[in-house]
Coordinates of C-alpha atoms in Angstrom, one line a residue:
X1 CA 17.2 218.7 59.2
X2 CA 19.6 219.4 56.4
X3 CA 18.7 218.7 52.8
X4 CA 21.8 216.4 52.1
X5 CA 21.0 214.4 55.2
X6 CA 17.4 214.0 54.2
X7 CA 18.4 212.9 50.8
X8 CA 20.9 210.4 52.1
X9 CA 18.4 209.0 54.6
X10 CA 15.8 208.8 51.8
X11 CA 18.1 207.0 49.4
X12 CA 19.0 204.4 52.1
X13 CA 15.4 203.9 53.1
X14 CA 14.4 203.4 49.4
X15 CA 17.2 200.9 49.0
X16 CA 16.2 199.0 52.2
X17 CA 12.6 198.9 51.1
X18 CA 13.3 197.9 47.5
X19 CA 16.1 195.4 48.1
X20 CA 15.2 193.9 51.5
X21 CA 11.7 194.6 52.8
X22 CA 9.7 194.3 49.5
X23 CA 11.4 191.0 48.5
X24 CA 10.5 189.5 51.9
X25 CA 6.9 190.7 51.6
X26 CA 6.7 189.5 48.0
X27 CA 8.1 186.1 49.0
X28 CA 5.6 185.9 51.8
X29 CA 2.8 186.9 49.4
X30 CA 3.7 184.3 46.8
X31 CA 4.0 181.6 49.4
X32 CA 0.5 182.6 50.7
X33 CA -0.9 182.5 47.2
X34 CA 0.5 179.0 46.7
X35 CA -1.0 177.9 50.0
X36 CA -4.4 179.0 48.7
X37 CA -3.9 176.9 45.6
X38 CA -2.8 179.6 43.2
X39 CA 0.5 178.5 41.5
X40 CA 0.3 178.9 37.7
X41 CA 3.7 177.3 37.2
X42 CA 2.2 173.9 38.0
X43 CA -1.2 174.7 36.5
X44 CA -2.9 175.5 39.8
X45 CA -5.2 178.5 39.3
X46 CA -8.1 177.9 41.6
X47 CA -8.1 179.7 44.9
X48 CA -9.3 177.2 47.6
X49 CA -8.3 175.6 50.9
X50 CA -7.4 172.3 49.2
X51 CA -3.7 172.8 50.0
X52 CA -4.5 173.0 53.7
X53 CA -6.6 169.9 53.5
X54 CA -3.8 168.1 51.8
X55 CA -1.4 169.4 54.5
X56 CA -3.6 168.1 57.4
X57 CA -3.9 164.8 55.6
X58 CA -0.1 164.2 55.5
X59 CA 1.1 161.6 58.0
X60 CA 3.0 162.7 61.0
X61 CA 1.9 166.4 60.8
X62 CA 0.6 166.4 64.4
X63 CA 3.8 165.0 65.7
X64 CA 5.8 167.5 63.7
X65 CA 3.8 170.4 65.2
X66 CA 4.2 169.0 68.7
X67 CA 7.9 168.5 68.3
X68 CA 8.3 172.1 66.9
X69 CA 6.5 173.6 69.9
X70 CA 8.3 171.5 72.5
X71 CA 11.8 172.0 71.1
X72 CA 11.2 175.7 70.2
X73 CA 9.5 177.0 73.3
X74 CA 11.2 174.5 75.7
X75 CA 14.7 175.4 74.5
X76 CA 14.0 179.1 74.7
X77 CA 12.5 179.0 78.2
X78 CA 15.4 176.8 79.5
X79 CA 18.0 179.0 77.8
X80 CA 16.5 182.2 79.4
X81 CA 16.5 180.6 82.8
X82 CA 20.0 179.3 82.5
X83 CA 21.4 182.5 81.1
X84 CA 19.8 184.6 83.9
X85 CA 21.3 182.2 86.5
X86 CA 24.7 182.0 84.9
X87 CA 24.9 185.8 84.9
X88 CA 25.0 185.8 88.7
X89 CA 26.4 182.4 89.5
X90 CA 29.2 182.1 87.0
X91 CA 30.6 185.4 85.8
X92 CA 33.5 183.6 84.2
X93 CA 31.1 182.2 81.6
X94 CA 31.7 185.5 79.6
X95 CA 35.1 184.2 78.6
X96 CA 33.6 181.3 76.7
X97 CA 31.1 183.4 74.8
X98 CA 33.2 184.5 71.8
X99 CA 34.0 181.0 70.7
X100 CA 30.5 179.6 71.1
X101 CA 28.9 182.7 69.5
X102 CA 31.2 182.6 66.5
X103 CA 30.6 178.9 65.9
X104 CA 27.9 178.3 63.2
X105 CA 24.9 176.2 64.2
X106 CA 25.7 173.4 61.8
X107 CA 29.3 173.0 63.0
X108 CA 28.2 173.0 66.6
X109 CA 25.4 170.5 65.9
X110 CA 27.9 168.2 64.1
X111 CA 30.3 168.3 67.1
X112 CA 27.5 167.6 69.5
X113 CA 26.3 164.7 67.4
X114 CA 29.9 163.2 67.6
X115 CA 29.8 163.7 71.4
X116 CA 26.3 162.5 72.1
X117 CA 26.0 159.6 69.6
X118 CA 26.0 156.0 71.0
X119 CA 29.6 155.7 69.8
X120 CA 30.6 159.2 70.6
X121 CA 33.1 160.6 73.0
X122 CA 30.8 160.6 76.1
X123 CA 30.0 157.0 75.5
X124 CA 33.6 156.1 75.0
X125 CA 34.5 157.8 78.3
X126 CA 31.8 155.9 80.2
X127 CA 32.6 152.5 78.5
X128 CA 35.4 151.4 80.9
X129 CA 33.2 152.3 83.9
X130 CA 30.1 150.5 82.6
X131 CA 31.9 147.6 80.9
X132 CA 30.6 148.5 77.4
X133 CA 32.5 146.6 74.6
X134 CA 30.2 148.1 71.9
X135 CA 28.0 151.2 71.6
X136 CA 24.7 151.0 73.6
X137 CA 21.5 150.6 71.6
X138 CA 20.1 153.9 72.6
X139 CA 18.9 156.8 70.4
X140 CA 20.9 159.7 71.9
X141 CA 20.9 161.6 68.6
X142 CA 17.8 162.1 66.4
X143 CA 15.8 160.8 69.3
X144 CA 12.0 160.9 68.8
X145 CA 11.4 163.3 71.7
X146 CA 13.8 165.9 70.4
X147 CA 16.0 166.0 73.5
X148 CA 19.2 166.2 71.5
X149 CA 17.9 169.1 69.5
X150 CA 16.8 170.9 72.7
X151 CA 20.3 170.5 74.1
X152 CA 21.9 171.7 70.9
X153 CA 19.7 174.8 70.8
X154 CA 20.6 175.4 74.5
X155 CA 24.3 175.3 73.7
X156 CA 23.7 177.9 71.0
X157 CA 21.1 180.1 72.6
X158 CA 22.5 180.4 76.1
X159 CA 25.6 182.3 75.0
X160 CA 23.5 184.7 72.9
X161 CA 21.1 185.5 75.7
X162 CA 23.9 185.8 78.2
X163 CA 25.6 188.3 75.9
X164 CA 22.4 190.3 75.7
X165 CA 22.1 190.2 79.5
X166 CA 25.7 191.4 80.0
X167 CA 24.9 194.4 77.7
X168 CA 21.6 195.0 79.6
X169 CA 23.1 194.9 83.1
X170 CA 25.3 197.9 82.2
X171 CA 22.1 200.0 81.9
X172 CA 20.9 199.4 85.4
X173 CA 22.6 199.9 88.8
X174 CA 22.2 196.3 89.7
X175 CA 25.2 196.2 92.1
X176 CA 23.5 198.9 94.2
X177 CA 20.3 197.0 94.3
X178 CA 22.1 193.8 95.4
X179 CA 23.8 195.7 98.2
X180 CA 20.7 197.4 99.4
X181 CA 18.6 194.1 99.3
X182 CA 21.2 192.2 101.2
X183 CA 21.5 195.0 103.7
X184 CA 17.8 194.5 104.4
X185 CA 18.3 190.8 105.1
X186 CA 17.4 189.3 101.8
X187 CA 19.6 186.5 100.3
X188 CA 21.5 187.3 97.1
X189 CA 19.3 185.0 95.0
X190 CA 16.2 186.7 96.3
X191 CA 17.4 190.1 95.4
X192 CA 18.4 189.0 92.0
X193 CA 15.1 187.3 91.2
X194 CA 12.8 189.9 92.8
X195 CA 14.5 193.2 91.9
X196 CA 17.2 192.8 89.2
X197 CA 15.7 190.3 86.8
X198 CA 12.4 192.3 86.4
X199 CA 14.6 195.3 85.3
X200 CA 16.8 193.2 83.0
X201 CA 14.0 191.2 81.2
X202 CA 12.4 194.2 79.2
X203 CA 15.8 195.0 77.9
X204 CA 16.3 191.6 76.3
X205 CA 12.7 191.1 75.1
X206 CA 13.3 191.6 71.4
X207 CA 16.4 189.3 71.3
X208 CA 14.4 186.7 73.2
X209 CA 11.7 186.8 70.6
X210 CA 14.3 186.4 67.8
X211 CA 15.6 183.3 69.7
X212 CA 12.1 181.9 70.0
X213 CA 11.4 182.5 66.3
X214 CA 14.7 180.8 65.3
X215 CA 14.2 177.8 67.6
X216 CA 10.7 177.2 66.1
X217 CA 12.0 177.3 62.5
X218 CA 15.6 176.1 62.6
X219 CA 16.4 173.6 59.9
X220 CA 20.2 172.8 59.9
X221 CA 20.4 171.9 63.6
X222 CA 17.1 170.0 63.4
X223 CA 18.3 167.9 60.5
X224 CA 21.5 167.0 62.3
X225 CA 20.3 166.5 65.9
X226 CA 16.5 166.4 65.7
X227 CA 14.0 163.5 65.0
X228 CA 13.8 162.2 61.5
X229 CA 10.5 160.3 61.2
X230 CA 8.6 162.6 61.6
X231 CA 10.9 165.6 61.9
X232 CA 10.1 169.1 63.1
X233 CA 7.8 171.1 60.9
X234 CA 10.5 173.3 59.4
X235 CA 12.5 170.2 58.3
X236 CA 9.4 168.5 56.9
X237 CA 8.6 171.6 54.9
X238 CA 12.1 171.7 53.4
X239 CA 11.7 168.1 52.3
X240 CA 8.2 168.8 50.8
X241 CA 9.4 171.9 48.9
X242 CA 12.2 169.8 47.4
X243 CA 10.0 166.8 46.7
X244 CA 10.2 165.5 43.0
X245 CA 6.4 165.8 42.8
X246 CA 5.7 169.5 42.1
X247 CA 2.2 169.1 43.6
X248 CA 3.8 168.9 47.0
X249 CA 4.6 172.6 46.8
X250 CA 1.0 173.4 47.6
X251 CA 0.8 171.6 51.0
X252 CA 4.3 172.7 51.7
X253 CA 3.3 176.4 51.2
X254 CA 0.3 175.8 53.4
X255 CA 2.7 174.4 56.0
X256 CA 4.9 177.4 55.7
X257 CA 2.0 179.7 56.4
X258 CA 1.1 177.4 59.3
X259 CA 4.6 177.8 60.7
X260 CA 4.4 181.6 60.4
X261 CA 1.1 181.5 62.3
X262 CA 2.6 179.1 64.8
X263 CA 5.6 181.5 65.4
X264 CA 3.3 184.5 65.8
X265 CA 1.0 182.5 68.1
X266 CA 4.0 181.4 70.2
X267 CA 5.2 185.0 70.6
X268 CA 1.7 186.0 71.6
X269 CA 1.5 183.1 74.1
X270 CA 4.8 184.1 75.5
X271 CA 3.6 187.7 76.0
X272 CA 0.4 186.4 77.7
X273 CA 2.7 184.3 80.0
X274 CA 4.7 187.4 80.8
X275 CA 1.6 189.1 82.2
X276 CA 0.6 185.9 84.2
X277 CA 4.2 185.7 85.6
X278 CA 4.1 189.4 86.5
X279 CA 0.9 189.0 88.4
X280 CA 2.1 185.9 90.3
X281 CA 5.4 187.7 91.0
X282 CA 3.4 190.6 92.6
X283 CA 1.5 188.2 94.8
X284 CA 4.8 186.6 95.7
X285 CA 6.4 189.9 96.6
X286 CA 3.4 190.9 98.8
X287 CA 3.8 187.7 100.8
X288 CA 7.1 189.0 102.0
X289 CA 9.9 186.6 103.0
X290 CA 13.6 187.0 102.5
X291 CA 14.1 184.0 100.2
X292 CA 17.3 182.7 101.8
X293 CA 16.6 179.2 100.4
X294 CA 16.5 180.3 96.8
X295 CA 20.3 180.0 96.4
X296 CA 20.1 176.2 96.4
X297 CA 17.3 176.4 93.8
X298 CA 19.6 178.1 91.3
X299 CA 22.2 175.4 91.6
X300 CA 20.5 173.1 89.2
X301 CA 20.2 175.5 86.2
X302 CA 23.7 176.8 87.0
X303 CA 25.1 173.3 86.7
X304 CA 23.1 172.7 83.5
X305 CA 24.5 175.9 82.0
X306 CA 28.1 175.0 82.9
X307 CA 27.7 171.5 81.4
X308 CA 26.1 172.9 78.2
X309 CA 28.8 175.5 77.6
X310 CA 31.7 173.2 78.4
X311 CA 30.2 170.5 76.2
X312 CA 29.9 173.1 73.4
X313 CA 33.7 173.6 73.6
X314 CA 34.2 169.9 73.6
X315 CA 32.1 169.7 70.4
X316 CA 34.7 171.8 68.6
X317 CA 37.5 169.8 70.0
X318 CA 36.0 166.5 68.8
X319 CA 35.6 167.9 65.3
X320 CA 39.3 168.6 65.2
X321 CA 40.1 165.1 66.5
X322 CA 37.8 163.3 64.0
X323 CA 39.2 165.3 61.1
X324 CA 42.6 163.9 61.8
X325 CA 41.6 160.4 62.9
X326 CA 42.3 157.4 60.7
X327 CA 41.6 154.4 62.8
X328 CA 39.4 154.9 65.9
X329 CA 37.8 151.7 67.1
X330 CA 35.2 151.7 69.9
X331 CA 35.7 152.2 72.9
X332 CA 39.1 153.8 72.5
X333 CA 39.0 157.4 73.9
X334 CA 41.5 158.6 71.2
X335 CA 42.3 157.3 67.7
X336 CA 44.8 154.5 67.3
X337 CA 46.2 156.2 64.2
X338 CA 46.2 159.8 62.8
X339 CA 46.4 160.9 59.2
X340 CA 45.8 163.9 56.9
X341 CA 44.4 161.6 54.2
X342 CA 40.9 162.7 55.0
X343 CA 41.9 166.4 54.2
X344 CA 43.6 165.3 51.0
X345 CA 40.6 163.2 49.8
X346 CA 37.8 165.6 50.7
X347 CA 36.8 168.1 48.1
X348 CA 36.5 171.1 50.5
X349 CA 38.4 173.8 48.6
X350 CA 35.6 174.7 46.2
X351 CA 32.9 175.1 48.9
X352 CA 35.4 177.0 51.0
X353 CA 36.1 179.5 48.3
X354 CA 32.4 179.9 47.5
X355 CA 31.6 180.4 51.2
X356 CA 34.3 183.1 51.5
X357 CA 33.1 184.9 48.4
X358 CA 29.5 185.0 49.6
X359 CA 30.4 186.0 53.2
X360 CA 32.8 188.8 52.2
X361 CA 30.5 190.3 49.6
X362 CA 27.4 190.0 51.8
X363 CA 29.1 191.5 54.8
X364 CA 30.6 194.4 52.7
X365 CA 27.2 195.2 51.2
X366 CA 25.5 195.0 54.6
X367 CA 28.2 197.1 56.3
X368 CA 28.0 199.9 53.6
X369 CA 24.2 200.0 53.9
X370 CA 24.3 200.2 57.7
X371 CA 27.0 203.0 57.7
X372 CA 24.9 204.9 55.1
X373 CA 21.8 204.5 57.2
X374 CA 23.5 205.8 60.4
X375 CA 25.3 208.5 58.6
X376 CA 22.0 209.7 57.1
X377 CA 20.6 209.9 60.6
X378 CA 23.5 212.0 61.8
X379 CA 23.5 214.4 58.8
X380 CA 19.8 214.8 59.0
X381 CA 19.8 215.1 62.8
X382 CA 17.1 212.5 62.9
X383 CA 16.0 210.5 66.1
X384 CA 15.9 206.7 66.1
X385 CA 12.6 205.6 64.6
X386 CA 10.8 202.6 66.1
X387 CA 9.4 201.6 62.7
X388 CA 13.0 201.4 61.4
X389 CA 13.8 198.9 64.1
X390 CA 10.8 196.8 63.2
X391 CA 11.8 196.9 59.5
X392 CA 15.3 195.8 60.3
X393 CA 14.3 192.8 62.5
X394 CA 11.4 191.7 60.3
X395 CA 13.4 188.8 58.6
X396 CA 14.7 187.7 62.1
X397 CA 11.2 187.3 63.5
X398 CA 9.7 185.5 60.4
X399 CA 10.5 181.9 59.8
X400 CA 12.8 181.7 56.8
X401 CA 10.8 178.9 55.2
X402 CA 7.8 181.1 55.3
X403 CA 9.0 183.5 52.6
X404 CA 12.1 181.9 51.0
X405 CA 10.1 179.6 48.7
X406 CA 8.1 182.6 47.4
X407 CA 11.3 184.6 47.0
X408 CA 12.8 181.6 45.2
X409 CA 9.8 181.7 42.8
X410 CA 10.2 185.4 42.3
X411 CA 13.9 185.0 41.5
X412 CA 13.0 182.3 39.0
X413 CA 10.7 184.8 37.2
X414 CA 13.5 187.3 37.2
X415 CA 15.9 184.7 35.8
X416 CA 18.5 185.1 38.6
X417 CA 17.9 182.0 40.6
X418 CA 20.7 179.5 40.9
X419 CA 23.5 182.1 40.6
X420 CA 25.9 183.4 43.2
X421 CA 24.4 186.9 43.3
X422 CA 21.0 185.4 44.1
X423 CA 22.4 183.7 47.1
X424 CA 24.2 186.9 48.1
X425 CA 21.0 188.9 47.8
X426 CA 19.1 186.4 49.9
X427 CA 21.8 186.3 52.6
X428 CA 21.9 190.1 52.9
X429 CA 18.3 189.9 54.1
X430 CA 19.6 188.2 57.3
X431 CA 23.1 189.6 57.5
X432 CA 22.1 193.3 57.4
X433 CA 19.9 193.2 60.5
X434 CA 22.7 191.7 62.6
X435 CA 25.3 194.2 61.3
X436 CA 22.9 197.1 61.8
X437 CA 22.0 196.1 65.3
X438 CA 25.6 195.6 66.3
X439 CA 26.9 198.9 64.8
X440 CA 24.0 201.2 65.8
X441 CA 24.7 201.5 69.5
X442 CA 28.5 202.3 69.2
X443 CA 27.8 204.7 66.3
X444 CA 25.2 206.6 68.2
X445 CA 27.3 206.6 71.4
X446 CA 30.2 208.4 69.6
X447 CA 31.1 211.7 71.2
X448 CA 29.7 214.4 68.8
X449 CA 32.4 216.8 69.8
X450 CA 34.9 215.0 67.6
X451 CA 32.8 215.6 64.5
X452 CA 32.0 219.2 65.5
X453 CA 35.7 219.9 65.9
X454 CA 36.4 218.5 62.4
X455 CA 33.6 220.7 61.0
X456 CA 35.0 223.8 62.7
X457 CA 38.3 223.1 61.0
X458 CA 36.6 223.0 57.6
X459 CA 36.2 219.3 57.0
X460 CA 33.2 218.4 54.8
X461 CA 30.7 215.6 55.6
X462 CA 32.5 213.0 53.6
X463 CA 35.9 213.8 55.1
X464 CA 34.4 213.8 58.6
X465 CA 33.0 210.4 58.0
X466 CA 36.3 208.9 56.5
X467 CA 38.8 210.8 58.6
X468 CA 37.1 211.0 62.0
X469 CA 34.1 208.7 62.5
X470 CA 35.3 205.5 60.8
X471 CA 38.8 205.6 62.5
X472 CA 37.2 206.2 65.9
X473 CA 34.7 203.4 65.3
X474 CA 37.1 201.0 63.7
X475 CA 36.8 198.4 66.5
X476 CA 32.9 198.2 66.4
X477 CA 33.0 198.3 62.5
X478 CA 35.3 195.3 62.4
X479 CA 33.3 193.5 65.1
X480 CA 30.1 194.1 63.1
X481 CA 31.9 192.8 60.0
X482 CA 33.0 189.7 61.8
X483 CA 29.4 189.1 63.0
X484 CA 28.2 189.5 59.4
X485 CA 30.7 186.9 58.2
X486 CA 29.6 184.5 61.0
X487 CA 25.9 185.0 60.1
X488 CA 26.6 184.5 56.4
X489 CA 28.5 181.3 56.9
X490 CA 25.6 179.8 58.9
X491 CA 22.9 180.5 56.3
X492 CA 21.6 177.1 55.0
X493 CA 18.0 177.7 53.7
X494 CA 18.8 180.9 51.7
X495 CA 21.7 179.1 50.0
X496 CA 19.7 175.9 49.4
X497 CA 16.7 177.7 47.9
X498 CA 18.4 180.6 45.9
X499 CA 21.3 178.4 44.9
X500 CA 19.0 175.8 43.4
X501 CA 21.5 173.1 44.1
X502 CA 24.2 174.9 41.9
X503 CA 25.8 176.9 44.7
X504 CA 27.5 174.7 47.3
X505 CA 28.9 176.1 50.5
X506 CA 30.5 174.6 53.6
X507 CA 27.1 174.7 55.4
X508 CA 25.1 173.0 52.6
X509 CA 27.8 170.3 52.3
X510 CA 28.1 169.8 56.0
X511 CA 24.4 169.3 56.5
X512 CA 24.3 166.9 53.5
X513 CA 27.2 164.9 54.9
X514 CA 25.8 164.7 58.4
X515 CA 23.8 161.6 57.6
X516 CA 26.7 160.0 55.8
X517 CA 29.0 157.2 57.1
X518 CA 32.4 159.0 56.8
X519 CA 32.8 161.0 59.9
X520 CA 36.2 162.2 58.9
X521 CA 34.9 164.2 55.9
X522 CA 31.9 165.5 57.9
X523 CA 34.3 166.6 60.6
X524 CA 36.5 168.4 58.1
X525 CA 33.5 170.5 56.8
X526 CA 32.3 171.2 60.4
X527 CA 35.8 172.3 61.5
X528 CA 36.2 174.6 58.5
X529 CA 32.7 176.0 59.3
X530 CA 33.8 176.8 62.9
X531 CA 37.3 178.2 61.9
X532 CA 36.1 180.8 59.4
X533 CA 34.1 182.9 61.9
X534 CA 36.7 182.4 64.6
X535 CA 39.3 183.8 62.2
X536 CA 37.1 186.8 61.4
X537 CA 36.6 187.6 65.1
X538 CA 40.3 187.1 65.8
X539 CA 41.1 189.7 63.1
X540 CA 38.5 192.1 64.4
X541 CA 40.1 192.0 67.8
X542 CA 43.7 192.3 66.6
X543 CA 43.5 194.7 63.7
X544 CA 42.6 197.9 65.7
X545 CA 45.6 197.4 67.9
X546 CA 47.9 196.9 64.9
X547 CA 46.4 199.9 63.0
X548 CA 46.8 202.2 66.0
X549 CA 49.9 200.7 67.5
X550 CA 51.6 204.1 67.5
X551 CA 48.5 206.0 68.8
X552 CA 48.0 205.0 72.4
X553 CA 44.7 206.8 72.9
X554 CA 43.2 205.2 69.8
X555 CA 44.1 201.7 70.9
X556 CA 41.2 199.6 72.2
X557 CA 43.5 198.3 74.9
X558 CA 44.2 201.7 76.3
X559 CA 42.4 202.3 79.6
X560 CA 41.6 206.0 80.0

């Protein structure tokens, strides 16, 4: 291990600990203290369980807990099953992934609300067949069972898990297994379930837990699609933290700790279910059988997956239509008149500029930190550390509401809450893990002979990084940057808490407008939310080809 490499790695580690890990732990600690009744800012200095007693006495808490578990665990389980089935039954689904992955949660939820509502596009399409002259009196959005929220989470989670499965399948010889299994008389579905899936699942376990933690604690999608009275626990906590009565902070903090425990317990329950399923699977395998009838069983989740992904694309289309619609009476399938007056009246320019400023700055900081981390590994000849992965994914496994209030209180003490840099700092906590995870594998897979050749020619460490590594890795670096922008644009709670109502972005405005009466303005914000990440991904795909248009072997389109 070289001294410069050790120093660079140490500097990056100190930065990550001081700027990312410690604020999260401090926020978690302050929220825990408030949950135990210690919050000097409102005169509460006695440590007790009174806050938890207040929490359990609030009306609707039991229903909120039940809705959280049903929507969180149910959507994750369904998304896993559908993604596994789509991988083998619909290979063409991979073409739809970039658009759906790039679309922020709030934008997708708004589009789905316009599709699924009683006066939405689906209802308008069915109206001539069923003879409807006015929208049906059915709660298809914000329904008390949370079905619309489960469907919305499916549309967002299935593409992510499918992408993880596509990356995992490259690590196993699954085609050989399929050929051997079918040669022995087993049906394709039987080989897939019995042999291939048990090898794929461990490779996507961590992303699956991230999906589960997100589904249990999501706020923006739950506010748009989920039940309202009572809502899921994360939405209820957001309302309590923003209640005019400061005394509500104590039961809200207790609820935040309850959500953290609920998330940890759900992950533990999932791990216990894994062992049970593994034992049942072994018993099933010992019984023999070639499973030729399993193919028809997979048809239902495959159809659900196709419907969900295609409806996700329709959600983006309906946002564009509503943003340009002027007069659109029910049950007309398309507007009677079109106009740009909605765009001219809506005050979207300010939030758009703020969103871009935050996204670009957050992504740039996260990218520099990730490159410094990986370069420190290379210079120090260090192996990948498991604790480092745990440190990176910590904010993705914890519910945001569990530590953001405490972080908000810490920022208030430091006198930086309510400013743009406070929001940027809070968003880096969530952008950096995604940028780091996206860039680490391509970086570590780079052929070291390129760097050795540059060193043999006399290039120093900095020149090797700038002149060799970064040009060779320009495509994954830009893809990581596009992912960072997409993650930053989606951040609702960090902007809400750290901005203290003084920093408005497209996401905060879109969620606020979701319950309003003017669908045109809401659609404009939702469409802008969707367009920003799509533009970032489009540039990430096009720029490498433009930069290296005169260097065939450097072009990402060149097939060696």
